[in-house]
């Protein structure tokens, strides 16, 4: 299948600030890198929204017939909140808080990340590399930047020399339209800045203090890689010196992606990415989501209803449908009313698809299905405009209802095309599952858990605590948590 030759796709390029016609570096093939999670805590809904945007983009490229290599990394080391105090390493801080080894923290939250994405029906990337699995590549890249004069060692740490980069006619700040004078003015004073030649220089390698747990040997002593370095090392390894698309959240444009551009240009002499794409933020009830303000909810809490913001639990497909009703570059605000409206819209889609199977066909069509199909592609080809696509899908459902009411007619061939197009865009491209198809399975699972709870209560009544604990622990191992309360035992997935 090679549909891509029939359509002109426009992508908003953050680097140019314009929509550009997509032309892959290699005909029929695409390399796409997306910055993945930092696995020191539970993945939050904003992360899910970003990764969902690129899941849809990945799905659409697959549908168009491209051979795509999708790389999404796991940051499991070296994520400093700044380049100063190494005690700000998020993995070290979390391991101390939870009294776990750092890699126990990594494993715990990586498993949770995959579990959440599976619930939302994400396709896995082709490659999911980790920072700790590519320490040698990061050390090698750092040494090359030193040899080329773009980096320097200081007290066991290595920093990228931003002023040297600009002296050579390159432009640190090009992605964010910032000049070097502005960056110099806005640079904060941080601990450890005395190690740098210039305040805006960023760490490629940090020397580990005696108390720092995550550490590796290097030519500059024991330490750990800087956060920005891993993505350049891994994207270069798996996608080459230049590749088509680099994606991530809007919050990563500066400094993370700016640093990646500088590292790539300094290392390879060419701009590493052709199209930079950034997904916008998620808010709730019109406010920024924040743990400190209490305006915060985890993905599982939205799904199981265990929260104070929403009146009920919502199936992952409904959450996904809600998220995709906003363009990936727009701020998405979720609320109870928005979720209820999305649930109603989702039901309309599913009922329309079910109704299509019972329609009576005629010898002629009074609707132009080909033109409607083209409008679906036009929406996705306009920078992956999922809200416009969804509006067109509802137009298709409207046709189905009109045909069912006898107000329009359709031929067998056009009905097949209408139905196939709906299925393609709803299930394959948008990645939405039919909740009705999963509800029976969910009901059976809930019934089974209730039966096990009854058996556990009987075991406890008979003082068979070994069996009672076994049932509880084995359910927990399957991701089902029992909660004993005064009103009985409840459970959450």
Short mmCIF file of C-alpha atoms in Angstrom, two decimals, residues 45-411:
data_model
loop_
_atom_site.label_atom_id
_atom_site.label_comp_id
_atom_site.label_asym_id
_atom_site.label_seq_id
_atom_site.Cartn_x
_atom_site.Cartn_y
_atom_site.Cartn_z
CA UNK A 45 -2.24 13.07 31.97
CA UNK A 46 -0.24 15.79 30.23
CA UNK A 47 2.33 13.17 29.23
CA UNK A 48 -0.45 10.92 27.98
CA UNK A 49 -1.83 13.73 25.84
CA UNK A 50 1.59 14.37 24.24
CA UNK A 51 2.31 10.70 23.54
CA UNK A 52 -1.24 10.22 22.21
CA UNK A 53 -0.69 13.00 19.68
CA UNK A 54 2.37 11.25 18.31
CA UNK A 55 0.66 7.86 18.47
CA UNK A 56 -1.97 9.23 16.06
CA UNK A 57 0.73 10.72 13.83
CA UNK A 58 2.53 7.37 13.81
CA UNK A 59 -0.71 5.56 13.00
CA UNK A 60 -1.50 7.93 10.13
CA UNK A 61 1.93 7.47 8.56
CA UNK A 62 1.46 3.70 8.80
CA UNK A 63 -1.94 4.04 7.16
CA UNK A 64 -0.45 6.07 4.33
CA UNK A 65 1.95 3.24 3.63
CA UNK A 66 5.21 4.71 4.85
CA UNK A 67 7.99 2.57 6.26
CA UNK A 68 8.45 4.38 9.56
CA UNK A 69 10.93 3.85 12.36
CA UNK A 70 9.48 5.36 15.52
CA UNK A 71 11.92 5.81 18.42
CA UNK A 72 10.71 6.94 21.85
CA UNK A 73 13.26 6.95 24.65
CA UNK A 74 13.07 6.22 28.35
CA UNK A 75 14.99 8.70 30.52
CA UNK A 76 16.20 6.63 33.45
CA UNK A 77 19.34 8.59 34.45
CA UNK A 78 20.81 12.04 34.47
CA UNK A 79 17.67 14.19 34.56
CA UNK A 80 18.87 17.18 36.56
CA UNK A 81 16.45 20.01 37.23
CA UNK A 82 19.45 22.29 36.63
CA UNK A 83 23.16 21.96 35.91
CA UNK A 84 24.20 22.97 39.40
CA UNK A 85 23.55 20.82 42.46
CA UNK A 86 23.78 17.13 41.51
CA UNK A 87 21.55 16.35 44.49
CA UNK A 88 18.68 17.65 42.32
CA UNK A 89 18.86 14.45 40.27
CA UNK A 90 15.23 13.33 40.27
CA UNK A 91 16.07 9.62 40.43
CA UNK A 92 18.33 10.06 43.44
CA UNK A 93 15.74 12.20 45.23
CA UNK A 94 12.94 9.71 44.55
CA UNK A 95 15.01 6.69 45.55
CA UNK A 96 15.72 8.33 48.90
CA UNK A 97 12.06 9.28 49.33
CA UNK A 98 10.80 5.75 48.61
CA UNK A 99 13.82 3.99 50.18
CA UNK A 100 14.46 2.08 46.97
CA UNK A 101 17.44 1.56 44.70
CA UNK A 102 17.30 4.02 41.77
CA UNK A 103 16.75 1.23 39.26
CA UNK A 104 13.87 -0.08 41.39
CA UNK A 105 12.31 3.36 40.98
CA UNK A 106 12.97 3.18 37.23
CA UNK A 107 11.43 -0.28 36.89
CA UNK A 108 8.38 0.59 39.00
CA UNK A 109 7.44 3.65 36.96
CA UNK A 110 8.41 2.22 33.58
CA UNK A 111 5.98 -0.66 34.18
CA UNK A 112 3.29 1.84 35.19
CA UNK A 113 3.98 3.94 32.09
CA UNK A 114 3.51 0.97 29.77
CA UNK A 115 0.40 -0.15 31.64
CA UNK A 116 -1.24 3.27 31.23
CA UNK A 117 -0.37 3.54 27.53
CA UNK A 118 -1.73 0.04 26.90
CA UNK A 119 -5.04 1.06 28.47
CA UNK A 120 -5.26 3.97 26.01
CA UNK A 121 -4.51 1.64 23.07
CA UNK A 122 -1.12 3.07 22.11
CA UNK A 123 0.98 1.34 19.49
CA UNK A 124 4.46 0.61 20.84
CA UNK A 125 7.38 2.40 19.19
CA UNK A 126 9.77 0.41 17.02
CA UNK A 127 12.62 1.12 19.42
CA UNK A 128 12.42 2.24 23.06
CA UNK A 129 16.02 2.87 24.15
CA UNK A 130 17.07 3.87 27.66
CA UNK A 131 19.64 6.42 28.76
CA UNK A 132 21.42 3.88 30.97
CA UNK A 133 21.65 1.49 28.03
CA UNK A 134 23.59 4.06 25.99
CA UNK A 135 26.19 5.43 28.42
CA UNK A 136 29.08 4.45 26.11
CA UNK A 137 27.50 6.30 23.17
CA UNK A 138 27.06 9.39 25.34
CA UNK A 139 30.66 9.29 26.54
CA UNK A 140 31.86 8.90 22.95
CA UNK A 141 29.71 11.83 21.79
CA UNK A 142 31.01 14.00 24.63
CA UNK A 143 34.61 13.23 23.72
CA UNK A 144 33.96 14.11 20.07
CA UNK A 145 32.50 17.46 21.09
CA UNK A 146 35.58 18.14 23.25
CA UNK A 147 37.90 17.19 20.38
CA UNK A 148 35.99 19.51 18.04
CA UNK A 149 36.36 22.41 20.47
CA UNK A 150 32.66 22.68 21.30
CA UNK A 151 32.98 21.36 24.86
CA UNK A 152 35.40 21.57 27.78
CA UNK A 153 36.13 19.67 30.99
CA UNK A 154 35.89 21.42 34.35
CA UNK A 155 36.34 19.76 37.76
CA UNK A 156 35.34 16.37 36.38
CA UNK A 157 32.27 17.69 34.53
CA UNK A 158 32.00 18.50 30.83
CA UNK A 159 30.02 21.45 29.45
CA UNK A 160 28.93 22.50 25.98
CA UNK A 161 30.44 25.87 25.09
CA UNK A 162 27.51 27.93 23.77
CA UNK A 163 29.54 31.07 22.99
CA UNK A 164 32.07 29.03 21.00
CA UNK A 165 29.17 27.47 19.10
CA UNK A 166 27.88 30.92 18.16
CA UNK A 167 31.35 32.24 17.29
CA UNK A 168 31.52 29.62 14.55
CA UNK A 169 28.49 31.05 12.80
CA UNK A 170 25.96 28.69 14.41
CA UNK A 171 22.90 29.92 16.26
CA UNK A 172 22.03 28.63 19.71
CA UNK A 173 18.44 29.72 20.26
CA UNK A 174 17.16 29.25 16.70
CA UNK A 175 14.29 26.92 17.66
CA UNK A 176 12.93 29.39 20.20
CA UNK A 177 13.83 32.61 18.36
CA UNK A 178 16.21 33.72 21.10
CA UNK A 179 19.52 35.44 20.53
CA UNK A 180 22.62 34.92 22.60
CA UNK A 181 22.39 38.35 24.25
CA UNK A 182 18.88 37.55 25.51
CA UNK A 183 20.05 34.21 26.85
CA UNK A 184 22.95 35.84 28.66
CA UNK A 185 20.60 38.37 30.26
CA UNK A 186 18.06 35.77 31.40
CA UNK A 187 20.49 33.16 32.73
CA UNK A 188 19.94 32.47 36.43
CA UNK A 189 22.75 32.06 38.94
CA UNK A 190 22.82 28.41 40.03
CA UNK A 191 25.06 26.32 42.24
CA UNK A 192 27.93 24.96 40.21
CA UNK A 193 27.97 27.85 37.71
CA UNK A 194 31.58 28.56 38.76
CA UNK A 195 32.54 25.38 36.87
CA UNK A 196 31.36 26.93 33.60
CA UNK A 197 33.03 29.38 31.25
CA UNK A 198 29.65 30.95 30.54
CA UNK A 199 26.42 30.77 32.60
CA UNK A 200 24.34 29.47 29.67
CA UNK A 201 26.68 26.52 28.93
CA UNK A 202 24.92 23.20 29.58
CA UNK A 203 26.17 19.93 31.03
CA UNK A 204 27.16 17.01 28.82
CA UNK A 205 28.61 15.04 31.73
CA UNK A 206 28.38 15.71 35.47
CA UNK A 207 30.87 14.68 38.08
CA UNK A 208 29.20 12.57 40.76
CA UNK A 209 29.54 13.58 44.39
CA UNK A 210 30.52 10.82 46.85
CA UNK A 211 26.87 10.48 47.90
CA UNK A 212 25.50 10.27 44.34
CA UNK A 213 24.18 6.76 43.70
CA UNK A 214 23.95 6.59 39.90
CA UNK A 215 27.48 6.86 38.51
CA UNK A 216 29.61 5.52 35.68
CA UNK A 217 33.31 5.60 34.83
CA UNK A 218 34.40 8.06 32.16
CA UNK A 219 37.61 9.72 30.91
CA UNK A 220 36.76 12.64 33.24
CA UNK A 221 36.11 10.57 36.35
CA UNK A 222 33.00 8.97 37.80
CA UNK A 223 29.79 10.73 36.89
CA UNK A 224 26.60 10.59 34.86
CA UNK A 225 25.37 12.05 31.55
CA UNK A 226 23.54 15.33 31.16
CA UNK A 227 19.86 15.14 30.30
CA UNK A 228 20.12 16.65 26.80
CA UNK A 229 22.90 14.33 25.68
CA UNK A 230 20.96 11.07 25.66
CA UNK A 231 18.48 12.08 22.95
CA UNK A 232 21.23 13.18 20.56
CA UNK A 233 23.19 9.98 21.17
CA UNK A 234 20.20 7.67 20.71
CA UNK A 235 18.50 9.49 17.82
CA UNK A 236 21.79 9.54 15.92
CA UNK A 237 22.39 5.85 16.57
CA UNK A 238 18.97 4.67 15.42
CA UNK A 239 17.91 7.32 12.89
CA UNK A 240 21.16 8.74 11.54
CA UNK A 241 22.78 12.17 11.58
CA UNK A 242 19.64 13.72 10.07
CA UNK A 243 16.10 12.39 10.33
CA UNK A 244 12.60 13.55 9.50
CA UNK A 245 10.62 14.33 12.66
CA UNK A 246 11.46 15.08 16.28
CA UNK A 247 8.51 15.43 18.64
CA UNK A 248 7.80 16.22 22.24
CA UNK A 249 5.89 18.47 24.59
CA UNK A 250 5.94 22.24 24.23
CA UNK A 251 7.83 22.44 27.54
CA UNK A 252 10.83 20.72 25.93
CA UNK A 253 11.45 23.36 23.25
CA UNK A 254 13.84 25.18 25.56
CA UNK A 255 16.32 24.21 26.68
CA UNK A 256 16.11 20.51 25.85
CA UNK A 257 15.45 20.59 22.11
CA UNK A 258 17.57 23.69 21.64
CA UNK A 259 20.48 21.80 23.18
CA UNK A 260 19.81 18.81 20.94
CA UNK A 261 20.07 20.98 17.84
CA UNK A 262 23.36 22.45 19.07
CA UNK A 263 24.82 19.04 19.93
CA UNK A 264 23.78 17.60 16.56
CA UNK A 265 25.16 20.48 14.52
CA UNK A 266 28.39 20.58 16.49
CA UNK A 267 28.85 16.82 16.18
CA UNK A 268 27.74 16.16 12.62
CA UNK A 269 27.96 19.57 10.98
CA UNK A 270 24.32 19.39 9.86
CA UNK A 271 20.93 20.22 11.36
CA UNK A 272 19.77 16.93 12.94
CA UNK A 273 16.02 17.26 12.31
CA UNK A 274 13.95 18.39 9.33
CA UNK A 275 10.59 18.90 11.10
CA UNK A 276 10.27 19.80 14.79
CA UNK A 277 6.81 19.12 16.24
CA UNK A 278 5.51 20.11 19.68
CA UNK A 279 2.28 19.15 21.45
CA UNK A 280 0.65 21.73 23.71
CA UNK A 281 -0.25 21.44 27.37
CA UNK A 282 -3.25 19.96 29.18
CA UNK A 283 -5.28 21.93 31.73
CA UNK A 284 -8.15 20.90 33.99
CA UNK A 285 -11.16 23.09 34.78
CA UNK A 286 -9.39 25.99 33.09
CA UNK A 287 -6.35 25.82 35.37
CA UNK A 288 -2.85 24.41 35.03
CA UNK A 289 -2.57 20.93 36.49
CA UNK A 290 -0.33 21.04 39.54
CA UNK A 291 0.20 18.86 42.58
CA UNK A 292 0.97 21.91 44.70
CA UNK A 293 -2.44 23.49 44.03
CA UNK A 294 -4.38 20.23 44.23
CA UNK A 295 -5.67 20.66 40.66
CA UNK A 296 -4.20 17.33 39.67
CA UNK A 297 -5.35 13.87 38.64
CA UNK A 298 -3.56 10.73 37.47
CA UNK A 299 -4.68 8.78 34.38
CA UNK A 300 -5.83 5.78 36.43
CA UNK A 301 -7.88 8.03 38.73
CA UNK A 302 -9.77 9.37 35.73
CA UNK A 303 -10.39 5.84 34.46
CA UNK A 304 -11.47 4.26 37.76
CA UNK A 305 -13.37 7.30 39.07
CA UNK A 306 -11.31 7.55 42.25
CA UNK A 307 -11.11 11.37 42.28
CA UNK A 308 -12.98 14.49 43.39
CA UNK A 309 -13.17 16.23 39.98
CA UNK A 310 -15.37 13.96 37.85
CA UNK A 311 -18.79 12.53 38.65
CA UNK A 312 -18.00 9.06 37.30
CA UNK A 313 -15.33 6.82 35.84
CA UNK A 314 -14.58 7.09 32.13
CA UNK A 315 -13.53 4.34 29.77
CA UNK A 316 -10.04 4.90 28.26
CA UNK A 317 -11.59 5.09 24.77
CA UNK A 318 -13.77 8.00 25.88
CA UNK A 319 -10.77 9.78 27.39
CA UNK A 320 -8.85 9.22 24.15
CA UNK A 321 -11.80 10.52 22.12
CA UNK A 322 -11.96 13.61 24.33
CA UNK A 323 -8.24 14.33 23.95
CA UNK A 324 -8.35 14.05 20.15
CA UNK A 325 -11.12 16.63 19.86
CA UNK A 326 -8.43 19.29 20.35
CA UNK A 327 -5.63 19.89 17.87
CA UNK A 328 -2.28 18.72 19.19
CA UNK A 329 -0.88 22.28 19.04
CA UNK A 330 -3.80 23.72 21.04
CA UNK A 331 -4.20 23.78 24.81
CA UNK A 332 -6.64 21.04 25.84
CA UNK A 333 -8.83 21.66 28.86
CA UNK A 334 -10.64 18.75 30.46
CA UNK A 335 -13.57 19.04 32.84
CA UNK A 336 -16.53 16.99 33.98
CA UNK A 337 -18.76 18.62 31.35
CA UNK A 338 -16.19 18.00 28.61
CA UNK A 339 -15.90 14.32 29.54
CA UNK A 340 -19.70 13.86 29.66
CA UNK A 341 -20.03 15.51 26.24
CA UNK A 342 -17.24 13.30 24.86
CA UNK A 343 -19.01 10.22 26.20
CA UNK A 344 -22.20 11.22 24.38
CA UNK A 345 -20.29 11.89 21.17
CA UNK A 346 -18.48 8.58 21.45
CA UNK A 347 -21.76 6.73 21.84
CA UNK A 348 -23.15 8.49 18.75
CA UNK A 349 -20.16 7.30 16.72
CA UNK A 350 -20.42 3.72 17.90
CA UNK A 351 -24.19 3.57 17.38
CA UNK A 352 -23.81 5.02 13.89
CA UNK A 353 -21.26 2.40 12.91
CA UNK A 354 -23.52 -0.35 14.26
CA UNK A 355 -26.49 1.06 12.35
CA UNK A 356 -24.52 1.12 9.08
CA UNK A 357 -24.45 -2.69 9.05
CA UNK A 358 -28.28 -2.82 8.78
CA UNK A 359 -28.80 -0.19 6.07
CA UNK A 360 -30.69 -1.04 2.89
CA UNK A 361 -28.82 -0.12 -0.31
CA UNK A 362 -30.30 1.32 -3.51
CA UNK A 363 -29.30 1.53 -7.18
CA UNK A 364 -28.12 5.14 -6.79
CA UNK A 365 -26.45 7.30 -4.17
CA UNK A 366 -27.69 10.75 -3.25
CA UNK A 367 -24.54 11.52 -1.24
CA UNK A 368 -20.99 11.94 -2.55
CA UNK A 369 -19.04 9.43 -0.47
CA UNK A 370 -15.78 10.00 -2.38
CA UNK A 371 -15.88 13.72 -1.60
CA UNK A 372 -16.61 12.98 2.05
CA UNK A 373 -13.71 10.51 2.19
CA UNK A 374 -11.43 13.15 0.69
CA UNK A 375 -12.49 15.59 3.41
CA UNK A 376 -11.28 13.11 6.05
CA UNK A 377 -7.86 12.93 4.41
CA UNK A 378 -7.81 16.71 3.96
CA UNK A 379 -8.25 17.12 7.71
CA UNK A 380 -5.38 14.81 8.62
CA UNK A 381 -3.19 16.24 5.86
CA UNK A 382 -3.61 19.69 7.39
CA UNK A 383 -1.12 19.16 10.21
CA UNK A 384 -2.99 16.14 11.61
CA UNK A 385 -6.13 18.11 12.43
CA UNK A 386 -8.02 15.52 14.48
CA UNK A 387 -10.88 17.84 15.58
CA UNK A 388 -11.74 18.57 11.93
CA UNK A 389 -11.44 14.86 11.15
CA UNK A 390 -13.84 14.02 13.99
CA UNK A 391 -16.30 16.61 12.64
CA UNK A 392 -16.16 14.86 9.27
CA UNK A 393 -16.68 11.48 10.92
CA UNK A 394 -19.85 12.81 12.53
CA UNK A 395 -20.88 13.98 9.07
CA UNK A 396 -20.52 10.36 7.95
CA UNK A 397 -22.71 9.24 10.86
CA UNK A 398 -25.26 11.90 9.83
CA UNK A 399 -25.38 10.32 6.34
CA UNK A 400 -26.03 6.92 7.92
CA UNK A 401 -28.95 8.27 9.96
CA UNK A 402 -30.43 10.03 6.92
CA UNK A 403 -30.18 6.85 4.85
CA UNK A 404 -31.80 4.89 7.66
CA UNK A 405 -34.65 7.43 7.76
CA UNK A 406 -35.16 7.13 4.00
CA UNK A 407 -34.12 10.74 3.34
CA UNK A 408 -30.97 9.74 1.41
CA UNK A 409 -30.00 6.65 -0.58
CA UNK A 410 -26.72 4.83 -1.09
CA UNK A 411 -25.40 2.05 -3.32
#
